[in-house]
Tab-separated table of C-alpha atoms and ligand atoms in Angstrom:
chain	number	residue	atom	x	y	z
A	1	UNK	CA	-4.739	18.339	-34.975
A	2	UNK	CA	-5.660	14.760	-33.572
A	3	UNK	CA	-6.285	13.848	-30.053
A	4	UNK	CA	-5.878	9.816	-28.323
A	5	UNK	CA	-7.482	9.425	-25.754
A	6	UNK	CA	-7.013	6.213	-24.032
A	7	UNK	CA	-10.408	5.426	-21.721
A	8	UNK	CA	-13.903	6.558	-22.471
A	9	UNK	CA	-13.741	9.746	-20.009
A	10	UNK	CA	-16.716	12.327	-19.168
A	11	UNK	CA	-18.230	14.382	-21.824
A	12	UNK	CA	-16.970	17.355	-20.236
A	13	UNK	CA	-13.772	16.954	-20.834
A	14	UNK	CA	-14.500	15.620	-24.727
A	15	UNK	CA	-16.992	18.760	-25.164
A	16	UNK	CA	-14.025	20.695	-24.591
A	17	UNK	CA	-11.799	19.183	-26.847
A	18	UNK	CA	-14.168	19.294	-29.619
A	19	UNK	CA	-15.637	22.801	-28.880
A	20	UNK	CA	-11.388	23.878	-29.221
A	21	UNK	CA	-11.795	22.063	-33.153
A	22	UNK	CA	-9.581	19.043	-32.348
A	23	UNK	CA	-10.673	15.452	-33.755
A	24	UNK	CA	-10.668	13.331	-30.913
A	25	UNK	CA	-10.242	9.353	-31.517
A	26	UNK	CA	-11.334	7.466	-27.793
A	27	UNK	CA	-9.750	3.727	-27.289
A	28	UNK	CA	-13.301	2.310	-26.133
A	29	UNK	CA	-12.709	-1.134	-25.546
A	30	UNK	CA	-12.470	-2.618	-22.138
A	31	UNK	CA	-8.736	-3.694	-21.581
A	32	UNK	CA	-5.560	-2.306	-20.951
A	33	UNK	CA	-4.055	-1.169	-24.308
A	34	UNK	CA	-0.575	-2.688	-24.860
A	35	UNK	CA	2.446	-0.230	-25.037
A	36	UNK	CA	2.789	-1.199	-29.073
A	37	UNK	CA	-1.046	-0.814	-29.602
A	38	UNK	CA	-0.273	3.025	-28.388
A	39	UNK	CA	2.452	3.889	-29.895
A	40	UNK	CA	0.541	2.995	-33.103
A	41	UNK	CA	-2.554	5.334	-31.929
A	42	UNK	CA	0.314	7.831	-31.187
A	43	UNK	CA	1.499	8.104	-34.746
A	44	UNK	CA	-1.235	9.946	-35.944
A	45	UNK	CA	-2.126	12.021	-33.188
A	46	UNK	CA	-1.085	15.342	-32.240
A	47	UNK	CA	-1.289	15.234	-28.328
A	48	UNK	CA	-2.553	12.228	-26.178
A	49	UNK	CA	-4.560	12.426	-23.080
A	50	UNK	CA	-3.742	9.325	-20.676
A	51	UNK	CA	-5.897	7.484	-18.606
A	52	UNK	CA	-4.801	4.727	-16.237
A	53	UNK	CA	-1.384	3.237	-15.936
A	54	UNK	CA	-0.079	3.183	-19.032
A	55	UNK	CA	3.530	3.226	-19.024
A	56	UNK	CA	4.826	6.242	-20.491
A	57	UNK	CA	8.970	5.574	-20.735
A	58	UNK	CA	11.956	5.864	-22.627
A	59	UNK	CA	10.856	3.719	-25.213
A	60	UNK	CA	7.324	5.126	-25.762
A	61	UNK	CA	9.164	8.467	-25.276
A	62	UNK	CA	11.560	7.817	-28.248
A	63	UNK	CA	8.801	6.345	-30.755
A	64	UNK	CA	6.241	9.044	-29.850
A	65	UNK	CA	8.752	12.490	-29.529
A	66	UNK	CA	6.431	14.360	-31.989
A	67	UNK	CA	4.077	14.806	-29.717
A	68	UNK	CA	3.215	18.010	-28.629
A	69	UNK	CA	1.655	17.343	-25.222
A	70	UNK	CA	0.587	14.465	-23.104
A	71	UNK	CA	-2.149	15.447	-20.178
A	72	UNK	CA	-2.569	12.570	-17.606
A	73	UNK	CA	-6.264	11.992	-16.731
A	74	UNK	CA	-4.486	11.640	-12.814
A	75	UNK	CA	-2.419	13.125	-9.823
A	76	UNK	CA	-0.308	10.116	-9.701
A	77	UNK	CA	2.557	9.730	-12.563
A	78	UNK	CA	4.614	7.365	-11.620
A	79	UNK	CA	3.815	5.566	-14.784
A	80	UNK	CA	5.634	8.476	-16.825
A	81	UNK	CA	9.717	8.821	-16.868
A	82	UNK	CA	9.452	12.192	-16.309
A	83	UNK	CA	13.232	12.948	-16.819
A	84	UNK	CA	12.623	11.385	-20.256
A	85	UNK	CA	10.038	13.389	-21.189
A	86	UNK	CA	11.894	16.754	-20.673
A	87	UNK	CA	15.021	14.973	-22.609
A	88	UNK	CA	12.455	14.315	-25.653
A	89	UNK	CA	10.879	17.715	-25.387
A	90	UNK	CA	7.561	16.324	-24.423
A	91	UNK	CA	5.623	18.558	-21.951
A	92	UNK	CA	3.365	15.934	-19.372
A	93	UNK	CA	0.740	17.507	-16.999
A	94	UNK	CA	-1.595	15.793	-14.527
A	95	UNK	CA	-4.647	16.810	-12.635
A	96	UNK	CA	-3.808	17.672	-8.912
A	97	UNK	CA	-6.117	19.419	-6.762
A	98	UNK	CA	-9.340	18.509	-8.286
A	99	UNK	CA	-9.238	14.842	-6.743
A	100	UNK	CA	-7.839	15.776	-3.131
A	101	UNK	CA	-11.728	15.502	-1.284
A	102	UNK	CA	-12.825	12.770	-3.108
A	103	UNK	CA	-9.358	10.795	-2.311
A	104	UNK	CA	-8.964	11.908	1.479
A	105	UNK	CA	-12.998	10.547	2.289
A	106	UNK	CA	-11.906	7.201	0.563
A	107	UNK	CA	-9.279	7.069	3.275
A	108	UNK	CA	-11.640	8.660	5.774
A	109	UNK	CA	-14.390	6.184	4.999
A	110	UNK	CA	-11.790	2.912	5.020
A	111	UNK	CA	-10.453	4.316	7.707
A	112	UNK	CA	-13.859	3.948	9.723
A	113	UNK	CA	-14.841	0.797	8.222
A	114	UNK	CA	-11.648	-1.131	9.406
A	115	UNK	CA	-12.192	0.788	13.064
A	116	UNK	CA	-15.447	-1.537	12.904
A	117	UNK	CA	-14.956	-3.974	10.598
A	118	UNK	CA	-17.908	-2.886	8.611
A	119	UNK	CA	-16.978	-4.711	5.363
A	120	UNK	CA	-16.800	-8.318	6.966
A	121	UNK	CA	-19.593	-7.511	9.009
A	122	UNK	CA	-21.831	-6.565	6.217
A	123	UNK	CA	-20.827	-9.720	4.248
A	124	UNK	CA	-21.096	-12.105	7.563
A	125	UNK	CA	-24.939	-11.201	7.119
A	126	UNK	CA	-24.900	-12.479	3.884
A	127	UNK	CA	-22.861	-15.884	4.833
A	128	UNK	CA	-26.278	-16.369	7.807
A	129	UNK	CA	-23.110	-15.220	10.593
A	130	UNK	CA	-25.422	-12.814	12.371
A	131	UNK	CA	-26.866	-14.805	15.494
A	132	UNK	CA	-26.583	-14.820	19.207
A	133	UNK	CA	-25.860	-10.945	20.643
A	134	UNK	CA	-22.812	-11.581	22.396
A	135	UNK	CA	-21.401	-8.306	24.476
A	136	UNK	CA	-17.684	-9.308	24.006
A	137	UNK	CA	-18.244	-10.127	20.511
A	138	UNK	CA	-17.579	-7.566	17.252
A	139	UNK	CA	-15.892	-4.693	18.740
A	140	UNK	CA	-14.523	-2.382	16.973
A	141	UNK	CA	-12.030	0.336	18.363
A	142	UNK	CA	-13.365	4.195	18.391
A	143	UNK	CA	-11.473	6.803	16.781
A	144	UNK	CA	-11.828	9.646	18.909
A	145	UNK	CA	-9.006	12.142	20.237
A	146	UNK	CA	-6.854	9.473	18.653
A	147	UNK	CA	-3.582	10.134	16.892
A	148	UNK	CA	-3.683	10.108	12.575
A	149	UNK	CA	-0.417	9.925	11.618
A	150	UNK	CA	-0.047	11.606	8.026
A	151	UNK	CA	2.763	10.270	5.682
A	152	UNK	CA	2.780	12.970	2.766
A	153	UNK	CA	0.870	15.948	4.101
A	154	UNK	CA	0.107	17.265	0.932
A	155	UNK	CA	-3.363	18.649	-0.681
A	156	UNK	CA	-5.465	14.608	0.269
A	157	UNK	CA	-3.263	14.466	3.289
A	158	UNK	CA	-4.326	17.764	4.778
A	159	UNK	CA	-8.090	17.153	3.665
A	160	UNK	CA	-8.021	13.860	5.675
A	161	UNK	CA	-6.322	15.353	8.540
A	162	UNK	CA	-8.993	18.293	8.418
A	163	UNK	CA	-11.763	15.079	8.511
A	164	UNK	CA	-10.492	13.772	10.979
A	165	UNK	CA	-9.814	16.965	13.227
A	166	UNK	CA	-13.453	17.801	12.468
A	167	UNK	CA	-15.144	14.660	13.002
A	168	UNK	CA	-13.041	12.816	15.848
A	169	UNK	CA	-10.933	15.941	17.327
A	170	UNK	CA	-7.956	13.598	16.339
A	171	UNK	CA	-4.270	14.861	17.005
A	172	UNK	CA	-2.310	15.107	13.591
A	173	UNK	CA	0.962	14.401	13.191
A	174	UNK	CA	2.974	14.030	9.768
A	175	UNK	CA	6.029	13.427	8.576
A	176	UNK	CA	7.159	14.764	4.948
A	177	UNK	CA	10.096	15.446	3.044
A	178	UNK	CA	9.928	18.845	4.058
A	179	UNK	CA	8.166	20.576	7.112
A	180	UNK	CA	4.679	22.299	6.254
A	181	UNK	CA	4.382	25.082	7.754
A	182	UNK	CA	0.566	25.697	6.655
A	183	UNK	CA	-0.972	22.691	8.339
A	184	UNK	CA	1.199	22.599	11.415
A	185	UNK	CA	-0.403	26.280	12.076
A	186	UNK	CA	-4.002	25.216	10.887
A	187	UNK	CA	-4.017	21.366	12.055
A	188	UNK	CA	-1.955	22.086	14.611
A	189	UNK	CA	0.129	19.244	12.958
A	190	UNK	CA	3.336	17.814	14.131
A	191	UNK	CA	6.279	16.680	12.031
A	192	UNK	CA	8.109	13.485	13.655
A	193	UNK	CA	10.562	11.220	12.010
A	194	UNK	CA	9.555	8.498	9.832
A	195	UNK	CA	10.352	6.500	12.898
A	196	UNK	CA	8.083	8.588	15.111
A	197	UNK	CA	5.254	8.361	12.826
A	198	UNK	CA	4.969	4.272	13.396
A	199	UNK	CA	5.721	4.273	16.494
A	200	UNK	CA	3.039	7.028	17.545
A	201	UNK	CA	0.216	6.707	15.041
A	202	UNK	CA	-3.285	5.340	15.816
A	203	UNK	CA	-4.065	5.503	12.315
A	204	UNK	CA	-1.215	5.891	9.435
A	205	UNK	CA	-2.270	7.215	6.289
A	206	UNK	CA	-0.142	7.039	3.276
A	207	UNK	CA	0.023	10.183	0.620
A	208	UNK	CA	3.076	10.667	-1.257
A	209	UNK	CA	4.272	9.331	-4.600
A	210	UNK	CA	5.174	6.150	-5.553
A	211	UNK	CA	8.960	6.740	-6.714
A	212	UNK	CA	11.907	4.771	-6.070
A	213	UNK	CA	12.100	6.236	-2.466
A	214	UNK	CA	8.902	5.321	-1.394
A	215	UNK	CA	8.515	1.688	-2.946
A	216	UNK	CA	8.022	-1.063	-0.320
A	217	UNK	CA	8.739	1.312	1.917
A	218	UNK	CA	5.901	-0.164	4.270
A	219	UNK	CA	7.459	-3.713	4.724
A	220	UNK	CA	7.911	-6.080	7.446
A	221	UNK	CA	10.415	-3.884	9.582
A	222	UNK	CA	7.947	-0.905	9.199
A	223	UNK	CA	4.748	-2.753	10.667
A	224	UNK	CA	6.878	-4.014	13.253
A	225	UNK	CA	7.180	-0.527	14.480
A	226	UNK	CA	3.771	0.281	14.423
A	227	UNK	CA	1.460	-0.423	17.491
A	228	UNK	CA	-0.359	-3.509	17.541
A	229	UNK	CA	-3.899	-0.950	17.763
A	230	UNK	CA	-2.610	0.976	14.813
A	231	UNK	CA	-4.569	1.015	11.714
A	232	UNK	CA	-2.818	1.260	8.056
A	233	UNK	CA	-4.658	3.116	5.580
A	234	UNK	CA	-3.373	3.312	1.461
A	235	UNK	CA	-5.031	5.570	-0.159
A	236	UNK	CA	-1.670	6.238	-2.727
A	237	UNK	CA	-0.413	3.466	-4.637
A	238	UNK	CA	-0.086	-0.004	-3.799
A	239	UNK	CA	4.215	-0.837	-4.890
A	240	UNK	CA	4.500	1.717	-1.447
A	241	UNK	CA	3.329	-1.038	1.238
A	242	UNK	CA	4.269	-5.402	0.318
A	243	UNK	CA	1.461	-6.596	0.614
A	244	UNK	CA	2.637	-10.126	2.226
A	245	UNK	CA	4.674	-8.178	4.759
A	246	UNK	CA	0.933	-6.643	5.589
A	247	UNK	CA	-0.558	-9.887	5.229
A	248	UNK	CA	1.823	-11.461	7.762
A	249	UNK	CA	1.303	-8.400	9.912
A	250	UNK	CA	-2.285	-8.488	10.180
A	251	UNK	CA	-2.332	-12.405	10.712
A	252	UNK	CA	0.214	-11.936	13.732
A	253	UNK	CA	-1.575	-9.441	15.032
A	254	UNK	CA	1.562	-6.528	14.614
A	255	UNK	CA	-0.719	-4.056	13.543
A	256	UNK	CA	-4.709	-4.157	13.606
A	257	UNK	CA	-6.042	-3.085	10.867
A	258	UNK	CA	-5.814	-2.199	7.267
A	259	UNK	CA	-7.845	-0.116	4.329
A	260	UNK	CA	-6.539	0.285	0.947
A	261	UNK	CA	-7.633	1.986	-1.744
A	262	UNK	CA	-4.888	0.655	-3.541
A	263	UNK	CA	-2.943	-2.825	-4.223
A	264	UNK	CA	-0.122	-4.810	-5.870
A	265	UNK	CA	-0.892	-5.821	-8.114
A	266	UNK	CA	-4.166	-4.326	-9.414
A	267	UNK	CA	-6.743	-5.489	-9.896
A	268	UNK	CA	-6.428	-7.822	-6.581
A	269	UNK	CA	-6.907	-11.651	-6.851
A	270	UNK	CA	-9.947	-12.308	-5.583
A	271	UNK	CA	-8.934	-14.989	-3.467
A	272	UNK	CA	-6.831	-12.774	-1.916
A	273	UNK	CA	-6.346	-13.683	1.663
A	274	UNK	CA	-6.792	-10.063	2.849
A	275	UNK	CA	-10.157	-10.069	1.015
A	276	UNK	CA	-11.776	-12.880	4.638
A	277	UNK	CA	-9.930	-10.710	7.180
A	278	UNK	CA	-12.449	-8.776	9.721
A	279	UNK	CA	-10.050	-5.903	9.924
A	280	UNK	CA	-9.442	-5.504	6.306
A	281	UNK	CA	-11.265	-3.214	3.773
A	282	UNK	CA	-10.422	-3.281	0.337
A	283	UNK	CA	-11.645	-0.984	-2.120
A	284	UNK	CA	-10.891	-1.290	-6.097
A	285	UNK	CA	-8.841	2.323	-6.447
A	286	UNK	CA	-11.614	4.136	-6.460
A	287	UNK	CA	-10.522	7.131	-5.036
A	288	UNK	CA	-11.529	9.995	-7.467
A	289	UNK	CA	-14.565	7.990	-8.453
A	290	UNK	CA	-17.454	10.509	-8.503
A	291	UNK	CA	-19.030	12.095	-10.887
A	292	UNK	CA	-17.997	15.884	-9.737
A	293	UNK	CA	-14.148	14.801	-9.812
A	294	UNK	CA	-14.281	12.637	-12.980
A	295	UNK	CA	-15.646	15.878	-14.686
A	296	UNK	CA	-13.174	18.137	-13.086
A	297	UNK	CA	-10.313	15.484	-14.450
A	298	UNK	CA	-11.554	15.246	-17.479
A	299	UNK	CA	-12.081	19.226	-17.810
A	300	UNK	CA	-8.522	19.705	-16.653
A	301	UNK	CA	-7.148	17.284	-18.901
A	302	UNK	CA	-8.480	18.584	-21.554
A	303	UNK	CA	-7.426	22.611	-20.854
A	304	UNK	CA	-4.083	21.324	-20.587
A	305	UNK	CA	-4.666	19.485	-24.276
A	306	UNK	CA	-6.139	22.495	-25.927
A	307	UNK	CA	-3.262	24.903	-24.312
A	308	UNK	CA	0.001	22.877	-25.634
A	309	UNK	CA	-1.947	22.500	-29.065
A	310	UNK	CA	-2.499	25.866	-28.922
A	311	UNK	CA	1.491	26.845	-28.151
A	312	UNK	CA	1.210	27.399	-24.543
A	313	UNK	CA	2.127	26.021	-21.397
A	314	UNK	CA	0.104	23.568	-20.153
A	315	UNK	CA	-1.076	24.317	-16.464
A	316	UNK	CA	-0.583	21.586	-14.881
A	317	UNK	CA	2.881	20.812	-16.000
A	318	UNK	CA	4.817	18.215	-14.609
A	319	UNK	CA	8.111	18.853	-16.133
A	320	UNK	CA	8.198	22.714	-16.479
A	321	UNK	CA	12.119	22.159	-17.281
A	322	UNK	CA	10.641	21.406	-20.669
A	323	UNK	CA	9.925	24.654	-21.786
A	324	UNK	CA	13.554	26.151	-21.074
A	325	UNK	CA	14.945	23.677	-24.236
B	401	DGY	C1	-4.848	9.495	-9.783
B	401	DGY	O1	-4.996	10.200	-9.939
B	401	DGY	O2	-3.722	9.454	-9.617
B	401	DGY	C2	-5.675	8.243	-9.038
B	401	DGY	O3	-4.994	7.416	-8.358
B	401	DGY	C3	-6.056	7.404	-10.222
B	401	DGY	O4	-5.010	6.768	-11.184
């Protein structure tokens, strides 16, 4: 059995695949595979371990319907046409849970860094701008007792809320498709409408999937409803906010600051005006980038591949309906 892997992944994942007796081909170039290249690589493969944002769309699935399974090494699956995968009989899995702590850490880091203009201050030293001490300059804002608003109180949102409560006694409000009864109990989190989330959050952190419903959700109209002191954090997907509207909201002091681990597009243009604003911190999509988490993601993806090639259900299947056919 042959497995095609679209990037160099942690050895722990490869070791599992090799130990199971599979032939693994890893794409090792540091550039995105085109869809045609991916299709051609998959022609001789039985399963695909996909890292990054390769489009697993109708065309790909039609060309590669022979694949016994596709394991994503990511929790997000906005690059996959799930309905088409089911129609073509291809099970697809993701890596939920194992990256929640690391991603929540990055949201927390961005919140704190934005609240104290940390990245801008760091860069200003290098530019020779560490000058005369003025008590009224370089001022940030404190987080103690503030209100954290979470859009999407799932695994990652809950981890962030726990950290914010433990560190800063923050009050937690959230908006979800369905209320999260457990979080309401353990975090005293309060379910609010999306409009109230915008209006009441001091820090608003996004933890939803990118879908037709959430694409561009944070636009001019959303930012206009937020507090002028609010901090916007996005560690989910860049397309959930409108970057031009975000820039305008920051330039016009409609909101106070923003922390982004995801941008639209990625990579962000190195001359993007957001990169030189005092109250903005941007990271290059590193939410899950710790040794431990990437190992766990690779192992989880490998276990999904092994299961499907051994004619079992992939433990983390995102289209379980596929098994009913
Ligand atoms: C994920 O797992 O979805 C991360 O954002 C990496 O793409």
